[in-house]
XYZ file of C-alpha atoms in Angstrom:
340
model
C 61.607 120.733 23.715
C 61.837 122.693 26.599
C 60.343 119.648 28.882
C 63.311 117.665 26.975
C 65.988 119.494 28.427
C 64.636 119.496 31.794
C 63.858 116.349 32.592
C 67.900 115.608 30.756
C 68.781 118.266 33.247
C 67.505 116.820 36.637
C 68.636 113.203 35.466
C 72.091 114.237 35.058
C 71.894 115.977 38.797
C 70.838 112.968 40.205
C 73.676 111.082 38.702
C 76.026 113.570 39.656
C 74.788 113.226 43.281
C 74.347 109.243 43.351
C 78.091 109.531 41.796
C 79.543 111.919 44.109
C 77.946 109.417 47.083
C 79.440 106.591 46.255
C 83.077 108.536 45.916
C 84.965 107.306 49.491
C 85.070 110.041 52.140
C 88.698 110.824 53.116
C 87.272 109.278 56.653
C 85.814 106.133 54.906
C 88.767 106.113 52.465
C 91.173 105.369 55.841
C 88.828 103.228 57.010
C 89.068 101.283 53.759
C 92.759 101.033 53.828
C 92.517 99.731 57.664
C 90.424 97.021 56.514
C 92.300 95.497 53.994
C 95.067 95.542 56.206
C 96.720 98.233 54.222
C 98.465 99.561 57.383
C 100.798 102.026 55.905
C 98.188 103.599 53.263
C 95.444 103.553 56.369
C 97.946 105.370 58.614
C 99.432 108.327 55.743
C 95.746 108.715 55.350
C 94.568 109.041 58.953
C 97.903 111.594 59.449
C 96.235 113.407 56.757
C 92.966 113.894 58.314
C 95.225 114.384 61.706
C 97.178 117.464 59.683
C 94.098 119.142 58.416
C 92.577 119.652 62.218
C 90.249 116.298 62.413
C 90.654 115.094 65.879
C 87.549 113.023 65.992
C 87.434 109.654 67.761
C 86.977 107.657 64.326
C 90.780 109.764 63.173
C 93.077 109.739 66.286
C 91.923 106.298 67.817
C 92.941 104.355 65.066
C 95.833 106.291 64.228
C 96.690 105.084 68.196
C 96.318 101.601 67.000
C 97.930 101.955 63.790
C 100.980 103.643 65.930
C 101.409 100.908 68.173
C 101.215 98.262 65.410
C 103.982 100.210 64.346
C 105.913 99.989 67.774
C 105.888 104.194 67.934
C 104.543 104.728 70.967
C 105.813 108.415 71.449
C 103.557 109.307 68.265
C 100.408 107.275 69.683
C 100.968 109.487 72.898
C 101.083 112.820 71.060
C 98.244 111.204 69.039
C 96.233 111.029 72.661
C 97.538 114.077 73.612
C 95.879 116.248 71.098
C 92.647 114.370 71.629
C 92.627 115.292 75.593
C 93.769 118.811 75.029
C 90.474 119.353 72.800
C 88.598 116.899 75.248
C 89.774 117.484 78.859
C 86.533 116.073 80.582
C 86.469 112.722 78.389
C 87.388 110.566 81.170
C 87.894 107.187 78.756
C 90.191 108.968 76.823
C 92.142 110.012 80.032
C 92.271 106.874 80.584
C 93.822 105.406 77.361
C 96.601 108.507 77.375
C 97.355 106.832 80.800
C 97.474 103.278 79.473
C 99.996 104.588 76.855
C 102.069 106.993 79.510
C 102.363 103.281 81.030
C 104.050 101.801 77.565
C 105.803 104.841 77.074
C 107.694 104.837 80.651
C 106.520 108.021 81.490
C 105.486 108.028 85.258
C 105.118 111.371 86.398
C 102.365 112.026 83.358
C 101.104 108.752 84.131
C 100.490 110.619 87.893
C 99.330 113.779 86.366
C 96.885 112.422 83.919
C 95.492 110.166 86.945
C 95.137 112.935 88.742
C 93.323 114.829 86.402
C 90.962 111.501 85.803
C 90.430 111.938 89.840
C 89.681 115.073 89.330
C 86.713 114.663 86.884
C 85.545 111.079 88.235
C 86.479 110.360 91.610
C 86.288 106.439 92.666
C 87.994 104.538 94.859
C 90.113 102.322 92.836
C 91.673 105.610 91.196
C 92.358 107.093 94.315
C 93.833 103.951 95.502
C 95.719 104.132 93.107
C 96.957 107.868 93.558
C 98.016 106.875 97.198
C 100.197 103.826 96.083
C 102.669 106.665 93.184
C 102.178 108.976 96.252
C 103.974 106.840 98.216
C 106.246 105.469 95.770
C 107.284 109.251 94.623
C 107.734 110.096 98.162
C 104.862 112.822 97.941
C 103.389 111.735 101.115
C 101.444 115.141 101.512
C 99.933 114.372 98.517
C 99.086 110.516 99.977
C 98.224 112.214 103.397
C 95.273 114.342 101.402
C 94.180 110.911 99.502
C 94.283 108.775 102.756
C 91.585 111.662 104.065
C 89.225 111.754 101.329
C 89.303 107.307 101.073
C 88.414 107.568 105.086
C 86.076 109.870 104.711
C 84.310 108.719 101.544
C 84.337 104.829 102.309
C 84.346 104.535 105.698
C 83.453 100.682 105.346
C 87.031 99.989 105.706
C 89.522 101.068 108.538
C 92.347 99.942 106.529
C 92.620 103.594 104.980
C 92.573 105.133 108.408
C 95.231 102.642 109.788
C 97.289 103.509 106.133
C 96.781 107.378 107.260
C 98.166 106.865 111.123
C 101.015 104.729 110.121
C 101.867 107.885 107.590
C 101.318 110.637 109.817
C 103.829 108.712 112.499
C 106.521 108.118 110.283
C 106.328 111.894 109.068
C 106.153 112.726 112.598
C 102.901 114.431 112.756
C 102.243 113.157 116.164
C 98.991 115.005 116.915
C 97.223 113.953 113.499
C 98.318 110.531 113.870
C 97.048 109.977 117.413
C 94.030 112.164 116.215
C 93.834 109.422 113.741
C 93.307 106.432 115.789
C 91.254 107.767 118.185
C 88.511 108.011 115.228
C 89.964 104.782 114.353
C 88.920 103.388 117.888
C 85.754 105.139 117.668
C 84.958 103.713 114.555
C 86.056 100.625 114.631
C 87.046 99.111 117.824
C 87.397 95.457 116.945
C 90.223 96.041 114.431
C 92.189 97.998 117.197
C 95.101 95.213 117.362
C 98.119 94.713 119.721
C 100.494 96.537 117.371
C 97.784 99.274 116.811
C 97.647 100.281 120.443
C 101.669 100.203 120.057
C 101.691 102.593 117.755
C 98.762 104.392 119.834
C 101.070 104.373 122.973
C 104.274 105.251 121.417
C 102.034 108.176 119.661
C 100.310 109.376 123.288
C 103.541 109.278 125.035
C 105.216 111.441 122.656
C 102.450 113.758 122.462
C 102.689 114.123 126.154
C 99.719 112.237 127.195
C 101.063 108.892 129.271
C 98.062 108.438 131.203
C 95.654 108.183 128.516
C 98.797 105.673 127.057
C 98.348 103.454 130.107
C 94.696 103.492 129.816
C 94.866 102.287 126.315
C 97.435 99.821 127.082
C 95.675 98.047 130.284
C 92.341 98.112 128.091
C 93.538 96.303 125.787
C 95.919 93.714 128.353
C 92.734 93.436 130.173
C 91.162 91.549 127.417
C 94.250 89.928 125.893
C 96.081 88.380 128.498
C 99.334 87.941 126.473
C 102.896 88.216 128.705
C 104.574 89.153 125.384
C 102.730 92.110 124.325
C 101.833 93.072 128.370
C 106.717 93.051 127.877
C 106.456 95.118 125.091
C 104.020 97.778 126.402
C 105.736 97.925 129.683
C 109.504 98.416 128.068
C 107.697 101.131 125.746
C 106.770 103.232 128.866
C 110.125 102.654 131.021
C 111.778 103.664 128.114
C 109.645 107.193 127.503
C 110.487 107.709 131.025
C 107.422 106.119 132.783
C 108.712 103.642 134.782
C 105.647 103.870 137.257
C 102.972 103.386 134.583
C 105.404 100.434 133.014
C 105.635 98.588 136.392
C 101.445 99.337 137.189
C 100.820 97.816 133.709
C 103.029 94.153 134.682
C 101.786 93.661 138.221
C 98.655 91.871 136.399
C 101.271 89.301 135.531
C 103.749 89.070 138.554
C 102.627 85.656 139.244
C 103.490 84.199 135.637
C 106.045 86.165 134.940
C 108.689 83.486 136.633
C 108.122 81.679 133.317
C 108.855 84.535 130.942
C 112.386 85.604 131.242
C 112.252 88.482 129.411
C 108.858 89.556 131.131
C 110.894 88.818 134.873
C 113.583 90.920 133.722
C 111.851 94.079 132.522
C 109.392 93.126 136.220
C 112.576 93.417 137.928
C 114.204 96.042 136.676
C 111.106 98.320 137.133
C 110.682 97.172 140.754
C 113.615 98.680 141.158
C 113.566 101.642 139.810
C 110.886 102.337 141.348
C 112.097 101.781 144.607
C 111.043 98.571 145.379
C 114.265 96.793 145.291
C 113.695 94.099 148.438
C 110.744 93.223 146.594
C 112.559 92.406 143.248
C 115.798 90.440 145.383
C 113.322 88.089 147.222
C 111.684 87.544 143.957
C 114.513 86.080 142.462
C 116.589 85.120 145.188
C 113.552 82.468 145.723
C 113.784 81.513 142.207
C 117.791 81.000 142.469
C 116.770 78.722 145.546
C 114.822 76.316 143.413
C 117.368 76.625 140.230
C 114.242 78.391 138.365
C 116.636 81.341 137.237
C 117.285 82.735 133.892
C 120.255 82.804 133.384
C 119.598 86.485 132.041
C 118.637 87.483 135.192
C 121.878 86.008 137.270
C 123.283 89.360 136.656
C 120.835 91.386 138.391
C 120.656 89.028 141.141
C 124.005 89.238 141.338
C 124.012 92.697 141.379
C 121.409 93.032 144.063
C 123.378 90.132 146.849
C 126.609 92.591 146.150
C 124.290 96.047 147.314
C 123.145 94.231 149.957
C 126.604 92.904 151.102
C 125.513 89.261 150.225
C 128.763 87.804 149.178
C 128.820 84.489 150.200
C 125.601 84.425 147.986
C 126.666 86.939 144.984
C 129.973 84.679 144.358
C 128.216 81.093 144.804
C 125.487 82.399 142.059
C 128.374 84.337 139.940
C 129.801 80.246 140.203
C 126.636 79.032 138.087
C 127.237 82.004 135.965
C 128.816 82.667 132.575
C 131.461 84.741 133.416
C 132.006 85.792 129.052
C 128.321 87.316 129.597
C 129.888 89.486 132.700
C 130.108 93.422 131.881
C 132.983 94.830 133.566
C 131.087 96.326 136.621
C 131.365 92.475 137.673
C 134.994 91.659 137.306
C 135.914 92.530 140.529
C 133.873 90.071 141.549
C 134.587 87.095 139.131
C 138.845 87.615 140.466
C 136.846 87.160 144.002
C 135.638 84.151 143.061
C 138.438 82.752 141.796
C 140.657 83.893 145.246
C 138.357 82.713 147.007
């Protein structure tokens, strides 16, 4: 009898178990709701879970989901939230509270959180990234820092050192910036361009250093024979007060620059200024001769006949001249003209 009841015994535990196994889970009970498309059952039930402390991946992501069907973002963020504050080093869940920052509107977490993703998995495109809402937010110490550690840590491209110069100029940290390009040069010397070595002079000159800013700017004229940039390097140095350097740097080109008017003028000017001032009125007196002149240069010509008491020759060039592009240090000689 005794053997009755025990064997009656153990089947009814094993019924009670197989029963209480194939009861649904309050896990597998969302789960259920979720897949019959029973959205607002699936999500009271996952809230639930939420309430009573479950912040497992299988609870709070498809509460997320089930949020954003919903078109509550705010809640799928706090959702997210909760998640990173118990997981701070799960990177792809840093990375979905960014996504939904990004629906939300919410820029400066968007920055924090990507800074905290940096922080745990550094890569390029994140700190790409970083440097572009650096910029945007106008923390450009915070984009100075990034610019480093891209140049440093993927030194196959010298477009994050070029990025860094161009930043430290404009915030006017001369020294770093010219600091900058000199690794720049060292590093890469084929992608130092005409505007580059612009930025390089303007950067030496200001730092105090305009022979090393001549040397950089005849290097590079020496192998890029260009009358425009050869201008624009020479005008940079007259006007930081150079005017020796400036007119060293054009002599290369005195004998084409009679077909660059802007090149002649900036020529002449610095012969000038430098004392050389016959030189610069033969120049151009010769080109008056054979009706080669700029017309923006009449007015230096000019200018140079009156000094040296040419005025038979100042009045029949002021004749070809247009008198409504006279400044008034030439009126007196314009009522000349016409008295004359």
């Amino acid at each position: 009898m005794k053997r009755h009841y025990l064997v009656f015994s153990f089947v009814v535990l094993v019924g009670m178990l197989f029963g209480f196994m194939l009861i649904p889970q309050k896990n597998e009970l969302s789960l259920l709701y979720l897949k019959d498309k029973d959205y607002a059952a699936a999500l009271k039930s996952y809230k639930k879970e939420l309430s009573e402390g479950n912040l497992s991946v299988s609870v709070v992501i498809p509460m997320v989901h089930l949020y954003l069907q919903y078109g509550d973002v705010n809640s799928a963020v706090e959702a997210m939230e909760r998640f990173v504050d118990k997981n701070p080093n799960n990177a792809d869940a840093l990375r979905k509270l960014g996504i939904l920052y990004q629906y939300a509107q919410r820029p400066n977490d968007y920055l924090h959180n990507l800074e905290k993703l940096n922080h745990i998995v550094p890569s390029e495109q994140t700190l790409r990234e970083l440097s572009a809402l650096y910029n945007f937010t106008a923390k450009y110490d915070g984009q100075i820092a990034v610019l480093q550690t891209l140049a440093n840590s993927y030194p196959a491209s010298p477009k994050y050192l070029i990025d860094l110069a161009n930043l430290q100029a404009s915030q006017r940290l001369i020294h770093n910036a010219s600091d900058t390009l000199r690794l720049l040069k060292k590093r890469y010397p084929d992608v130092f361009s005409g505007d580059i070595t612009e930025l390089f002079i303007n950067l030496l000159l200001d730092e105090g250093n305009p022979s090393e800013a001549f040397e950089n700017a005849s290097s590079w004229l020496s192998n890029h024979k260009d009358p425009y940039t050869a201008t624009r390097y020479a005008s940079l140095l007259h006007f930081k007060s150079q005017p020796a350097f400036a007119l060293q740097l054009l002599l290369p080109f005195s004998d084409v620059a009679a077909g660059h008017p802007n090149l002649l003028s900036e020529f002449s000017q610095l012969l000038i200024v430098n004392g050389r001032e016959e030189e610069a009125f033969t120049r151009l007196k010769g080109l008056y001769e054979r009706r080669l002149l700029p017309e923006k240069l009449y007015e230096t010509f000019i200018e140079l006949a009156l000094s040296k008491k040419k005025y038979i020759l100042a009045i029949n060039a002021a004749r070809q001249a247009d008198f409504t592009k006279f400044p008034g240090g030439l009126i007196g000689l314009k009522e000349c003209m016409i008295s004359a």
